[in-house]
XYZ file of C-alpha atoms in Angstrom:
785
model
C -55.766 -149.495 78.908
C -57.958 -147.604 76.438
C -56.302 -148.040 73.051
C -56.060 -145.750 70.045
C -58.501 -147.776 67.997
C -61.199 -146.699 70.477
C -60.010 -143.077 70.769
C -57.781 -142.119 67.809
C -55.040 -139.524 68.171
C -56.087 -136.158 66.706
C -54.800 -132.660 67.410
C -58.027 -130.935 68.463
C -60.581 -133.694 68.972
C -61.252 -136.684 71.170
C -63.248 -139.051 69.007
C -64.962 -142.282 69.983
C -65.350 -144.207 66.729
C -67.592 -146.957 68.074
C -69.692 -147.503 71.162
C -67.927 -149.911 73.487
C -70.201 -150.518 76.453
C -67.224 -151.744 78.499
C -65.806 -148.212 78.260
C -69.026 -146.328 79.016
C -67.912 -145.052 82.421
C -64.532 -143.831 81.206
C -66.075 -142.220 78.133
C -68.639 -140.402 80.299
C -65.798 -138.761 82.215
C -63.714 -138.013 79.135
C -66.721 -136.470 77.354
C -67.916 -134.502 80.392
C -68.740 -130.830 79.820
C -68.413 -128.200 82.519
C -67.720 -124.548 83.144
C -66.685 -124.765 86.809
C -70.229 -124.044 88.024
C -72.218 -126.757 86.254
C -70.958 -130.141 85.082
C -72.612 -132.775 82.880
C -71.109 -136.225 82.544
C -70.967 -137.479 78.977
C -73.907 -139.844 79.341
C -75.828 -140.941 76.274
C -78.737 -138.625 75.500
C -81.287 -141.326 76.306
C -79.645 -141.967 79.678
C -79.233 -145.724 79.357
C -77.067 -147.724 79.332
C -74.718 -145.781 81.557
C -71.637 -146.255 83.664
C -72.598 -143.584 86.159
C -75.188 -140.848 85.636
C -73.998 -137.477 86.783
C -74.926 -133.794 86.862
C -73.113 -131.615 89.380
C -73.215 -128.095 90.768
C -69.956 -126.852 92.237
C -70.198 -126.694 96.019
C -73.564 -128.472 96.210
C -73.245 -131.344 98.685
C -74.922 -133.464 101.322
C -73.579 -134.120 104.802
C -73.052 -137.550 106.325
C -71.601 -138.858 109.593
C -67.941 -139.884 109.473
C -67.351 -143.412 110.795
C -64.894 -144.140 113.602
C -64.300 -147.419 115.379
C -63.081 -145.293 118.296
C -63.794 -141.605 118.642
C -61.071 -139.124 119.506
C -60.763 -135.470 120.418
C -60.676 -133.237 117.343
C -61.924 -135.888 114.921
C -64.182 -134.324 112.247
C -67.764 -135.449 112.802
C -69.366 -134.821 109.404
C -68.300 -135.625 105.888
C -69.443 -133.851 102.754
C -70.409 -135.683 99.563
C -71.146 -134.240 96.134
C -74.748 -134.742 95.019
C -75.886 -135.907 91.606
C -78.429 -133.148 91.013
C -81.381 -133.048 88.635
C -80.478 -134.540 85.265
C -81.404 -132.216 82.410
C -79.403 -133.980 79.673
C -82.087 -136.558 78.947
C -83.725 -136.674 75.531
C -85.429 -140.002 74.881
C -86.584 -141.090 71.431
C -89.325 -143.496 70.394
C -89.454 -144.667 66.780
C -93.074 -145.664 66.228
C -93.556 -147.384 69.607
C -89.977 -148.586 70.235
C -87.474 -146.689 72.379
C -84.071 -145.912 70.927
C -81.723 -148.050 72.996
C -78.298 -149.091 71.709
C -78.698 -152.468 73.440
C -81.509 -153.411 71.075
C -82.008 -153.402 67.337
C -78.947 -152.825 65.165
C -76.468 -149.987 65.644
C -74.998 -149.443 62.181
C -72.724 -146.554 63.205
C -72.043 -144.551 66.331
C -69.587 -141.727 66.948
C -69.014 -139.105 69.627
C -66.625 -136.193 69.233
C -65.376 -133.781 71.897
C -64.290 -130.643 70.042
C -61.667 -128.859 72.143
C -61.939 -125.599 70.183
C -65.740 -125.478 69.938
C -66.403 -126.705 73.474
C -69.093 -129.128 72.315
C -69.875 -132.828 72.430
C -71.385 -134.130 69.185
C -72.980 -137.537 68.757
C -74.167 -139.287 65.602
C -75.913 -142.638 65.366
C -77.411 -144.753 62.606
C -79.863 -147.253 64.114
C -82.367 -149.849 62.983
C -85.112 -150.568 65.485
C -86.073 -154.171 66.347
C -89.052 -153.680 64.029
C -86.738 -152.719 61.164
C -87.272 -148.929 61.100
C -84.009 -147.053 60.367
C -83.271 -143.562 61.702
C -80.302 -141.204 61.811
C -79.702 -139.250 65.004
C -77.475 -136.287 65.735
C -77.061 -134.368 68.974
C -74.879 -131.483 70.115
C -74.379 -130.502 73.721
C -72.616 -127.633 75.477
C -72.180 -126.102 78.909
C -71.713 -122.389 78.347
C -68.526 -120.639 79.441
C -70.193 -117.280 78.770
C -73.616 -117.823 80.382
C -72.601 -119.506 83.621
C -75.919 -121.145 84.552
C -76.740 -122.426 81.060
C -76.427 -125.721 79.241
C -78.055 -126.601 75.925
C -78.784 -129.669 73.825
C -79.719 -129.866 70.165
C -81.252 -133.203 69.085
C -82.305 -134.088 65.531
C -83.701 -137.324 64.147
C -84.814 -138.334 60.658
C -86.299 -141.507 59.186
C -84.213 -143.192 56.497
C -86.168 -145.926 54.742
C -89.814 -145.111 55.309
C -92.245 -142.897 57.203
C -92.102 -143.073 60.990
C -93.873 -141.602 63.990
C -91.165 -139.988 66.081
C -91.630 -139.102 69.728
C -89.070 -137.059 71.668
C -89.234 -136.914 75.475
C -87.135 -134.104 76.915
C -86.857 -134.695 80.644
C -85.701 -133.443 84.009
C -85.146 -136.236 86.537
C -84.136 -135.786 90.184
C -83.033 -138.507 92.609
C -81.875 -140.854 89.863
C -81.060 -144.349 91.147
C -77.289 -144.589 91.482
C -75.036 -147.645 91.322
C -73.526 -148.349 94.743
C -69.920 -147.225 94.441
C -68.604 -147.149 97.998
C -68.108 -149.791 100.658
C -69.210 -147.304 103.325
C -73.002 -147.669 103.686
C -73.198 -144.133 105.111
C -72.261 -142.757 101.699
C -74.954 -144.753 99.960
C -77.477 -143.699 102.584
C -76.563 -140.027 102.186
C -76.994 -140.252 98.423
C -80.181 -142.324 98.409
C -82.771 -139.768 97.234
C -80.819 -136.824 98.685
C -83.147 -134.185 97.187
C -86.443 -133.153 98.781
C -88.989 -131.596 96.429
C -89.939 -127.976 97.119
C -92.078 -127.170 94.087
C -92.617 -128.021 90.431
C -94.317 -126.122 87.630
C -94.660 -126.318 83.878
C -95.723 -124.582 80.677
C -96.379 -126.149 77.287
C -92.692 -126.117 76.323
C -90.862 -126.301 79.631
C -90.777 -126.860 83.365
C -89.043 -125.907 86.606
C -88.132 -128.220 89.486
C -86.915 -127.021 92.884
C -85.328 -129.176 95.585
C -83.216 -128.960 98.707
C -80.844 -131.424 100.325
C -82.136 -133.297 103.366
C -79.319 -132.555 105.783
C -77.126 -129.734 104.478
C -80.227 -127.698 103.591
C -78.961 -126.374 100.266
C -81.581 -125.274 97.754
C -81.397 -125.764 93.996
C -83.518 -125.102 90.942
C -83.405 -126.253 87.350
C -85.512 -125.049 84.445
C -85.814 -126.234 80.864
C -87.394 -124.827 77.740
C -87.802 -126.902 74.576
C -88.137 -125.449 71.074
C -89.384 -128.016 68.564
C -89.215 -127.804 64.762
C -90.546 -130.201 62.114
C -92.290 -129.973 58.748
C -96.002 -130.404 59.225
C -97.890 -131.193 62.401
C -96.135 -131.419 65.790
C -97.869 -132.010 69.120
C -96.092 -130.691 72.228
C -97.090 -131.049 75.875
C -95.368 -130.930 79.269
C -96.197 -132.771 82.485
C -94.437 -132.729 85.866
C -94.157 -134.534 89.159
C -92.130 -133.872 92.308
C -88.941 -135.425 90.907
C -89.511 -135.263 87.167
C -90.698 -133.174 84.270
C -91.251 -134.241 80.676
C -91.854 -132.293 77.494
C -93.128 -134.623 74.777
C -93.047 -133.776 71.067
C -94.675 -136.065 68.489
C -94.502 -135.826 64.723
C -94.869 -138.150 61.733
C -92.154 -137.670 59.126
C -91.114 -138.971 55.741
C -87.544 -140.089 54.930
C -85.158 -137.126 54.873
C -87.402 -134.915 57.011
C -86.072 -133.914 60.443
C -87.562 -133.460 63.861
C -85.364 -130.986 65.740
C -85.446 -130.167 69.435
C -83.385 -127.444 71.118
C -83.333 -127.734 74.884
C -82.114 -124.824 77.004
C -81.298 -125.554 80.641
C -80.744 -123.200 83.571
C -79.236 -124.318 86.902
C -78.763 -122.509 90.194
C -78.268 -123.231 93.879
C -77.831 -121.348 97.118
C -77.593 -121.834 100.841
C -79.147 -118.414 101.435
C -81.505 -117.321 98.673
C -85.255 -117.899 98.875
C -87.269 -120.203 96.640
C -88.646 -117.301 94.601
C -85.146 -115.916 94.107
C -83.810 -119.258 92.898
C -86.820 -119.746 90.654
C -86.291 -116.316 89.130
C -82.568 -116.973 88.707
C -83.039 -120.054 86.522
C -85.939 -118.428 84.650
C -83.630 -115.554 83.837
C -80.932 -117.937 82.695
C -83.384 -119.621 80.322
C -84.536 -116.265 78.956
C -80.951 -115.220 78.275
C -80.156 -118.511 76.581
C -83.240 -118.346 74.353
C -82.450 -114.745 73.459
C -78.970 -115.833 72.371
C -80.276 -118.953 70.616
C -78.467 -122.230 70.159
C -76.329 -120.976 67.287
C -75.505 -117.887 69.315
C -74.433 -120.041 72.242
C -72.158 -121.973 69.895
C -70.604 -118.714 68.630
C -70.052 -117.421 72.178
C -68.464 -120.719 73.164
C -66.079 -120.690 70.206
C -65.091 -117.067 70.771
C -64.384 -117.727 74.459
C -62.205 -120.729 73.638
C -60.451 -118.940 70.764
C -59.329 -116.310 73.264
C -58.193 -118.967 75.720
C -56.230 -120.983 73.168
C -54.500 -117.882 71.792
C -52.664 -117.505 75.090
C -52.696 -121.071 76.442
C -52.090 -123.502 73.579
C -49.093 -125.818 73.739
C -47.694 -127.072 70.437
C -45.812 -130.385 70.593
C -44.036 -131.771 67.544
C -42.753 -135.326 67.494
C -45.280 -136.911 69.872
C -48.868 -136.790 68.577
C -50.261 -138.522 71.679
C -48.876 -135.889 74.033
C -50.046 -133.171 71.616
C -53.636 -134.400 71.861
C -53.310 -135.062 75.581
C -52.039 -131.619 76.579
C -54.887 -129.890 74.731
C -57.387 -132.298 76.263
C -55.795 -131.556 79.635
C -55.911 -127.782 79.250
C -59.541 -127.948 78.104
C -60.591 -129.906 81.182
C -58.516 -127.776 83.553
C -60.267 -124.725 82.110
C -63.642 -126.469 82.440
C -62.885 -127.212 86.097
C -62.231 -123.616 87.057
C -63.334 -121.123 84.415
C -66.615 -120.074 86.040
C -66.217 -121.565 89.516
C -66.351 -117.971 90.784
C -65.331 -118.263 94.405
C -65.974 -121.972 94.648
C -63.230 -124.540 94.954
C -61.925 -126.810 92.214
C -62.513 -130.469 93.127
C -59.948 -133.181 92.392
C -62.310 -134.588 89.753
C -63.598 -131.217 88.624
C -67.279 -131.713 87.827
C -66.711 -134.886 85.799
C -67.618 -137.546 88.360
C -68.168 -138.342 92.039
C -64.694 -139.706 92.782
C -63.223 -138.676 96.160
C -66.783 -137.640 97.103
C -66.290 -134.472 95.048
C -63.673 -133.161 97.487
C -61.091 -130.440 97.037
C -57.529 -131.305 98.097
C -54.114 -129.668 98.046
C -54.005 -130.801 94.399
C -55.875 -127.629 93.471
C -53.257 -125.191 94.720
C -50.237 -127.373 93.939
C -51.126 -128.495 90.407
C -54.214 -126.820 88.955
C -53.748 -123.208 90.039
C -50.161 -122.912 88.746
C -51.491 -123.783 85.280
C -54.461 -121.418 85.548
C -52.269 -118.624 86.922
C -50.196 -118.721 83.733
C -53.090 -119.310 81.318
C -56.393 -118.076 82.847
C -55.407 -116.004 85.891
C -58.921 -114.771 86.650
C -59.995 -118.347 87.355
C -57.015 -118.857 89.666
C -57.885 -115.697 91.577
C -61.487 -116.835 92.024
C -60.394 -120.189 93.450
C -58.091 -118.453 95.923
C -60.806 -116.017 96.945
C -62.937 -119.074 97.734
C -60.236 -120.283 100.139
C -60.381 -116.905 101.838
C -64.167 -117.209 102.287
C -63.499 -120.396 104.300
C -60.872 -118.748 106.516
C -63.126 -118.574 109.585
C -63.700 -122.348 109.341
C -59.950 -122.857 109.052
C -59.391 -120.691 112.141
C -61.980 -122.726 114.011
C -60.271 -125.952 112.962
C -56.910 -124.656 114.174
C -58.501 -123.830 117.521
C -59.894 -127.368 117.771
C -56.347 -128.650 117.310
C -54.938 -126.283 119.925
C -53.143 -124.188 117.326
C -53.055 -120.536 116.361
C -53.865 -119.170 112.954
C -55.765 -121.196 110.355
C -55.654 -124.916 109.531
C -57.179 -125.435 106.103
C -58.726 -128.854 105.492
C -57.050 -131.775 103.789
C -60.271 -132.613 101.946
C -63.462 -130.609 101.808
C -66.280 -129.176 99.732
C -67.504 -126.267 101.852
C -64.376 -125.596 103.915
C -64.770 -128.035 106.827
C -62.393 -130.956 107.273
C -63.994 -134.074 105.776
C -61.167 -136.562 106.207
C -61.597 -139.119 108.950
C -58.080 -140.463 108.443
C -55.919 -138.423 110.809
C -52.354 -139.268 109.607
C -52.920 -138.410 105.944
C -55.547 -135.776 106.677
C -55.139 -133.508 109.669
C -51.363 -134.023 109.933
C -50.744 -133.069 106.294
C -50.353 -129.439 107.278
C -48.452 -128.657 104.080
C -51.841 -127.909 102.467
C -51.663 -124.547 104.249
C -48.305 -123.686 102.706
C -49.541 -124.905 99.315
C -52.415 -122.426 99.514
C -50.038 -119.660 100.590
C -47.692 -120.518 97.713
C -50.584 -120.204 95.262
C -51.477 -116.777 96.679
C -47.872 -115.607 96.384
C -47.433 -117.120 92.899
C -50.523 -115.260 91.674
C -49.091 -111.933 92.833
C -45.662 -112.595 91.341
C -46.902 -113.886 87.980
C -49.752 -111.438 87.377
C -48.440 -108.337 89.132
C -51.974 -107.968 90.487
C -52.056 -106.905 94.147
C -55.847 -107.001 94.455
C -56.017 -110.652 95.538
C -53.622 -110.009 98.399
C -55.703 -107.003 99.437
C -59.002 -108.892 99.050
C -58.141 -111.657 101.492
C -55.021 -113.350 100.189
C -52.854 -111.370 102.582
C -55.000 -112.472 105.505
C -54.563 -116.097 104.371
C -50.782 -115.587 104.360
C -50.834 -114.150 107.884
C -53.038 -116.828 109.408
C -51.136 -119.715 107.801
C -47.869 -118.160 109.037
C -49.298 -118.146 112.550
C -50.179 -121.810 112.187
C -46.576 -122.666 111.360
C -45.299 -120.698 114.327
C -47.560 -122.637 116.681
C -46.487 -125.946 115.094
C -42.767 -125.270 114.903
C -40.048 -124.732 117.485
C -36.391 -123.752 117.796
C -33.981 -126.242 119.361
C -31.008 -125.466 121.581
C -28.796 -125.105 118.500
C -31.095 -122.485 116.979
C -32.588 -124.735 114.303
C -36.327 -124.469 113.610
C -38.233 -127.759 113.353
C -41.667 -129.076 112.417
C -42.502 -132.382 114.048
C -45.340 -134.889 113.676
C -46.400 -133.887 110.156
C -47.233 -135.753 106.950
C -45.684 -134.555 103.704
C -46.858 -135.190 100.149
C -45.808 -138.849 100.481
C -48.725 -140.534 102.219
C -46.664 -143.684 102.859
C -44.742 -141.712 105.481
C -46.896 -140.200 108.204
C -46.375 -138.179 111.381
C -42.694 -137.584 110.685
C -40.263 -134.920 111.850
C -38.767 -132.328 109.531
C -40.249 -133.395 106.234
C -38.084 -131.476 103.780
C -40.928 -130.362 101.522
C -43.096 -129.235 104.445
C -40.246 -127.368 106.153
C -39.276 -125.490 102.996
C -42.906 -124.789 102.101
C -43.520 -123.424 105.601
C -40.437 -121.219 105.338
C -41.671 -119.879 102.010
C -45.066 -119.200 103.582
C -43.493 -117.347 106.510
C -41.379 -115.091 104.291
C -44.310 -114.348 101.980
C -46.462 -113.385 104.969
C -43.762 -111.146 106.420
C -43.308 -109.352 103.113
C -47.077 -108.930 102.691
C -47.369 -107.315 106.120
C -44.494 -104.994 105.239
C -46.082 -104.044 101.904
C -49.562 -103.494 103.322
C -49.803 -101.533 106.589
C -53.592 -101.913 106.375
C -53.175 -105.691 106.415
C -50.909 -105.431 109.436
C -53.474 -103.319 111.297
C -56.430 -105.515 110.326
C -54.727 -108.750 111.386
C -52.744 -107.353 114.327
C -49.560 -108.599 112.696
C -46.938 -106.024 113.608
C -43.386 -105.896 112.331
C -42.123 -107.631 115.462
C -44.291 -110.667 114.759
C -43.206 -110.601 111.109
C -39.599 -110.606 112.277
C -40.206 -113.869 114.164
C -41.551 -115.367 110.943
C -38.404 -114.370 109.091
C -36.251 -115.819 111.863
C -38.025 -119.172 111.709
C -37.724 -119.283 107.915
C -34.017 -118.442 108.126
C -33.410 -121.145 110.713
C -35.534 -123.899 109.163
C -33.858 -127.269 109.481
C -33.313 -129.162 106.231
C -31.991 -132.612 107.205
C -29.048 -134.107 105.352
C -27.564 -137.614 105.562
C -23.787 -137.143 105.496
C -23.111 -140.859 104.999
C -25.405 -141.250 101.995
C -24.794 -137.671 100.814
C -28.494 -137.132 100.206
C -31.329 -135.257 101.823
C -33.590 -137.673 103.697
C -37.265 -137.135 102.930
C -37.654 -136.525 106.659
C -35.265 -136.702 109.586
C -35.476 -140.509 109.958
C -36.338 -141.732 106.461
C -32.919 -142.991 105.382
C -32.507 -144.935 108.653
C -35.648 -147.006 108.020
C -35.432 -150.541 106.612
C -35.769 -150.897 102.875
C -39.073 -152.082 101.401
C -39.130 -155.715 100.268
C -40.463 -155.408 96.744
C -40.122 -159.121 96.076
C -42.522 -159.898 98.937
C -45.039 -157.283 97.753
C -45.264 -157.472 93.956
C -48.800 -156.061 93.642
C -49.669 -152.385 93.292
C -51.013 -150.110 94.613
C -49.292 -151.000 97.856
C -51.961 -149.377 100.035
C -54.387 -152.094 98.886
C -51.869 -154.917 99.289
C -49.855 -154.102 102.414
C -50.677 -152.687 105.863
C -49.990 -149.025 106.454
C -48.029 -149.870 109.587
C -45.465 -151.516 107.315
C -45.501 -148.737 104.747
C -44.951 -146.068 107.411
C -41.788 -147.700 108.780
C -40.032 -148.497 105.507
C -38.224 -146.633 102.737
C -41.003 -146.652 100.172
C -42.590 -143.552 98.649
C -46.159 -143.303 97.346
C -45.618 -140.106 95.358
C -42.810 -137.665 94.724
C -41.957 -135.843 97.953
C -38.262 -134.967 98.117
C -38.375 -134.513 94.345
C -41.302 -132.128 94.824
C -39.107 -130.095 97.165
C -36.493 -129.909 94.399
C -39.141 -128.722 91.933
C -40.612 -125.965 94.082
C -37.539 -124.917 96.057
C -34.741 -125.682 93.634
C -32.704 -122.674 94.725
C -32.147 -124.437 98.065
C -30.261 -127.329 96.429
C -27.078 -127.569 94.375
C -27.049 -129.345 91.026
C -25.198 -132.268 92.629
C -27.746 -132.491 95.463
C -30.620 -132.535 92.984
C -28.985 -135.322 90.985
C -28.424 -137.431 94.108
C -32.013 -136.884 95.294
C -33.303 -138.194 91.974
C -30.866 -141.109 92.056
C -31.883 -142.070 95.599
C -35.655 -141.659 95.475
C -36.479 -142.936 91.988
C -35.921 -146.611 93.006
C -38.137 -146.088 96.071
C -41.063 -144.179 94.502
C -43.879 -146.475 93.416
C -46.239 -143.790 92.019
C -49.377 -145.192 93.631
C -50.786 -141.706 93.051
C -51.531 -139.999 89.749
C -49.914 -136.858 91.216
C -46.394 -138.237 91.010
C -45.496 -138.630 87.338
C -45.658 -134.932 86.458
C -43.309 -133.905 89.271
C -40.898 -136.686 88.404
C -40.990 -135.539 84.780
C -39.976 -132.022 85.804
C -37.142 -133.043 88.113
C -35.684 -135.816 85.956
C -35.659 -133.362 83.038
C -33.836 -130.793 85.158
C -31.053 -133.210 86.106
C -30.617 -134.398 82.515
C -32.601 -137.644 82.290
C -34.665 -136.321 79.414
C -35.843 -139.632 77.966
C -37.058 -140.804 81.367
C -38.787 -137.429 81.770
C -40.492 -137.943 78.398
C -41.947 -141.236 79.636
C -43.156 -139.602 82.848
C -44.755 -136.813 80.819
C -46.497 -139.396 78.676
C -47.788 -141.196 81.764
C -49.179 -137.980 83.264
C -50.788 -137.146 79.925
C -52.323 -140.620 79.514
C -53.861 -141.183 82.939
C -57.396 -140.576 81.667
C -57.261 -140.832 77.885
C -55.795 -144.330 78.347
C -57.375 -144.987 81.805
C -54.065 -146.063 83.313
C -55.414 -146.346 86.873
C -58.631 -148.128 85.834
C -60.751 -145.518 87.634
C -61.391 -142.795 85.053
C -65.049 -143.807 85.239
C -65.257 -142.081 88.650
C -64.126 -138.802 87.092
C -61.025 -137.317 85.540
C -57.771 -136.733 87.439
C -57.729 -132.943 87.075
C -54.376 -132.518 88.854
C -52.689 -135.095 86.632
C -54.186 -133.354 83.603
C -52.695 -130.103 84.868
C -49.510 -132.097 85.386
C -49.314 -132.676 81.630
C -48.792 -128.932 81.168
C -46.411 -128.872 84.148
C -44.335 -131.741 82.714
C -43.993 -129.977 79.371
C -43.708 -126.327 80.375
C -41.941 -126.604 83.738
C -40.073 -129.739 82.685
C -38.883 -129.345 79.088
C -39.551 -125.600 78.988
C -37.691 -125.109 82.274
C -40.207 -122.543 83.572
C -39.633 -121.307 87.123
C -40.316 -118.181 89.169
C -36.962 -117.308 90.723
C -36.779 -114.426 93.191
C -39.828 -112.850 91.563
C -38.459 -113.173 88.028
C -39.681 -115.213 85.079
C -37.060 -117.843 84.325
C -36.516 -120.547 81.692
C -33.913 -123.228 81.090
C -35.293 -125.459 78.309
C -34.139 -128.808 76.947
C -35.977 -131.348 74.788
C -35.803 -135.150 74.758
C -34.955 -136.845 71.489
C -38.597 -137.788 70.862
C -39.725 -134.152 70.663
C -38.580 -131.883 67.852
C -40.364 -128.733 68.992
C -42.224 -127.331 71.985
C -44.027 -124.021 71.694
C -46.084 -122.514 74.506
C -47.185 -119.198 75.943
C -47.454 -117.879 79.476
C -49.065 -114.748 80.814
C -46.666 -112.569 82.800
C -47.965 -109.327 84.316
C -50.813 -109.368 81.817
C -48.635 -109.875 78.732
C -48.312 -113.030 76.653
C -44.752 -114.349 76.434
C -44.290 -116.920 73.664
C -41.565 -119.549 74.001
C -40.485 -121.694 71.046
C -38.029 -124.471 71.897
C -36.106 -126.671 69.474
C -33.141 -128.939 70.172
C -30.535 -126.343 69.304
C -32.229 -123.045 70.163
C -35.029 -121.251 71.926
C -36.834 -118.084 70.895
C -38.634 -115.801 73.353
C -41.145 -113.321 71.977
C -43.336 -110.745 73.670
C -46.821 -110.150 72.242
C -47.367 -106.961 70.248
C -50.097 -105.755 72.600
C -47.993 -105.951 75.771
C -48.196 -102.760 77.843
C -44.459 -102.632 78.451
C -41.226 -104.579 78.403
C -40.700 -107.892 80.219
C -37.455 -108.939 81.857
C -36.830 -112.684 81.990
C -33.933 -115.038 82.613
C -32.629 -117.674 80.256
C -30.336 -120.162 82.025
C -29.408 -117.345 84.429
C -28.856 -114.722 81.714
C -31.127 -111.698 81.941
C -33.049 -110.770 78.785
C -35.306 -107.782 78.137
C -38.189 -108.176 75.693
C -40.088 -105.216 74.290
C -43.583 -105.442 72.774
C -43.343 -107.406 69.537
C -39.657 -108.078 70.192
C -37.864 -111.419 70.318
C -34.615 -112.932 71.541
C -33.005 -116.221 70.475
C -30.453 -118.259 72.418
C -28.515 -121.381 71.481
C -29.039 -124.518 73.571
C -26.342 -126.944 74.563
C -27.037 -130.657 75.147
C -27.991 -131.339 78.758
C -25.731 -133.974 80.287
C -26.751 -135.787 83.465
C -24.350 -135.895 86.389
C -25.344 -139.469 87.254
C -26.541 -142.514 85.348
C -30.256 -142.865 84.580
C -31.899 -144.206 87.765
C -33.952 -147.372 87.927
C -37.505 -147.555 89.255
C -39.115 -150.071 91.631
C -39.888 -153.480 90.081
C -42.821 -153.168 87.712
C -43.056 -149.404 88.189
C -41.118 -147.981 85.293
C -43.243 -145.211 83.771
C -45.641 -146.119 80.983
C -43.574 -145.927 77.829
C -44.924 -143.616 75.151
C -46.644 -145.438 72.336
C -48.119 -148.196 74.499
C -51.631 -146.924 73.734
C -51.385 -148.290 70.176
């Protein structure tokens, strides 16, 4: 676990107080900068040492064959893997003739600071070279939220104890050697020099490199321009090769004098545009950045984030670690999607190559709910990207012998990239998750344009998928068989409760969309008769219930399976220590599944049923996925186990800042970061959308004294301030009209600038606090000390 002495707890900063080379990989992910289009891992300016170098463009990938011991009909043939594109972060320093390298000489001080309000990464270092020459170094780095294609680096160095010849080498490097990180040699082969040079050019102060991928045929360009300042004489020159470009600046300075370099970077890629068009695109980006200037870019960045935090900030009193973590989480969730602009949001954002850079159901189930309430334009863009892949989803459904559209379990460009059929193809709930995100956007924002621009078509085609998967039995009940729910330790099951309820929600949403939009009905051929069959299936959906245990089984057979022998399998994660054939036939849960159904479809369960679901599944849920803790926080809070929920919230918040899963070096867990907000706002704030209305039912654990947050509802900011004994709801002064919300079932009307306060009663659980599997109690808050 990363401890607080390495990364202290501060409200608005993540600060690394010393350079610990054992934590390089994790720090590179934590300090990554992105805007949803371009991502830079937080590598040291000089590039070495590193955990994993990384520069990423959203949607830019290479193809590779998927391995199968035995082929089968409908198996996806090609995988997609994110490419580490041309590295523009590099600024190397030579002091006299010795390179600045933290592994040599003496590092007197070293600090890096991620400023969550400024959107910058700052580094300072005080170093003595092996020859005894001391210098002070400072760099600032940003990826612009305002100018989508632009990143910039400011690098200054000054001698301390005597004159020194200082040489800065500002570089672009393509096809960087990468550490082998995957047991599958096909991945390493695909990523071994994946970029083919198209052209390279230079001027005195900058250069442009253009490449394309070998197999997927995607083209990319990167340009840099370097402005150099120093008192006295400075020599500047630029040279290039196919995979590199270098601007070198040399100056001789006295103590206290500074050599300053400002590096502007422009990135672009396309599957369609010509080389000249791409070249012009990045040249234009550089021109715009230079016109703005580095200080101007900093101002734009701060103004953009000021606007975001005004409506999105979450104030937590009583738990400083969660306070830091939720702001860190919101910052990275914003970075993952802010300027994706009709690209998907990968599970790792653009912070690392984990999961091959793939997009999963995590995006719609965890990330987009947060963005819908805090940055709705970004949520809409991500959903419009799903619509652009609809033809691929239709084709995939046809390959599976189904109607409608089958969206992929994991993908970059929209094609299924999972070779593991049970957890991939059979996890059809991804389609309902996407539909739920489309419907949530409409309900929360009041904006019908997404539905008209393709969201409605997504609802129709996913509804058709469910109708071709489901069937009515002789008793009139509608079933879904042979599916995999959120719990990947149960595969190819019948009537998974979450999937059935999610499908029913999808079917109703599609029917209502067709009714609202006659144009949609005509364009898709979905008449009212077809919509009526969707409503019938949703009405008749079977939700299994075990009368003997008085609990909903996760699927129709789950509670009849043998129990898992925890004593015989003490090591986690279970998927690396036990065969799947055993996991599939036992009562053991990888991640919240039935509890997820309670969270999303709570109106379908009574308070007693919710309490029994928590009581039954908590001892069987091992949380071998970072997706689980946030959902468990929400549901345990709802049924009154507030202290347990606080621990789950802390675990969700700490996954990356404390590297709980020992894999933060591969990239951040963007869904778990979003889950921090979900645990606090949906959990302790009690936020739900109920029958199209904004609803709250808050309660705080003893460890929190105050929770204040804001959500956007139909374009207006609603501020919620929760304390142990009361809650205040306030509508922003600039709201266009009144907002009707529910507090614990009571309807309240807020007018612009108006507020309403309600008293809170202690929340008492119906059942005793449940236990967890051996060794799997949530990480208790404060263990990062």
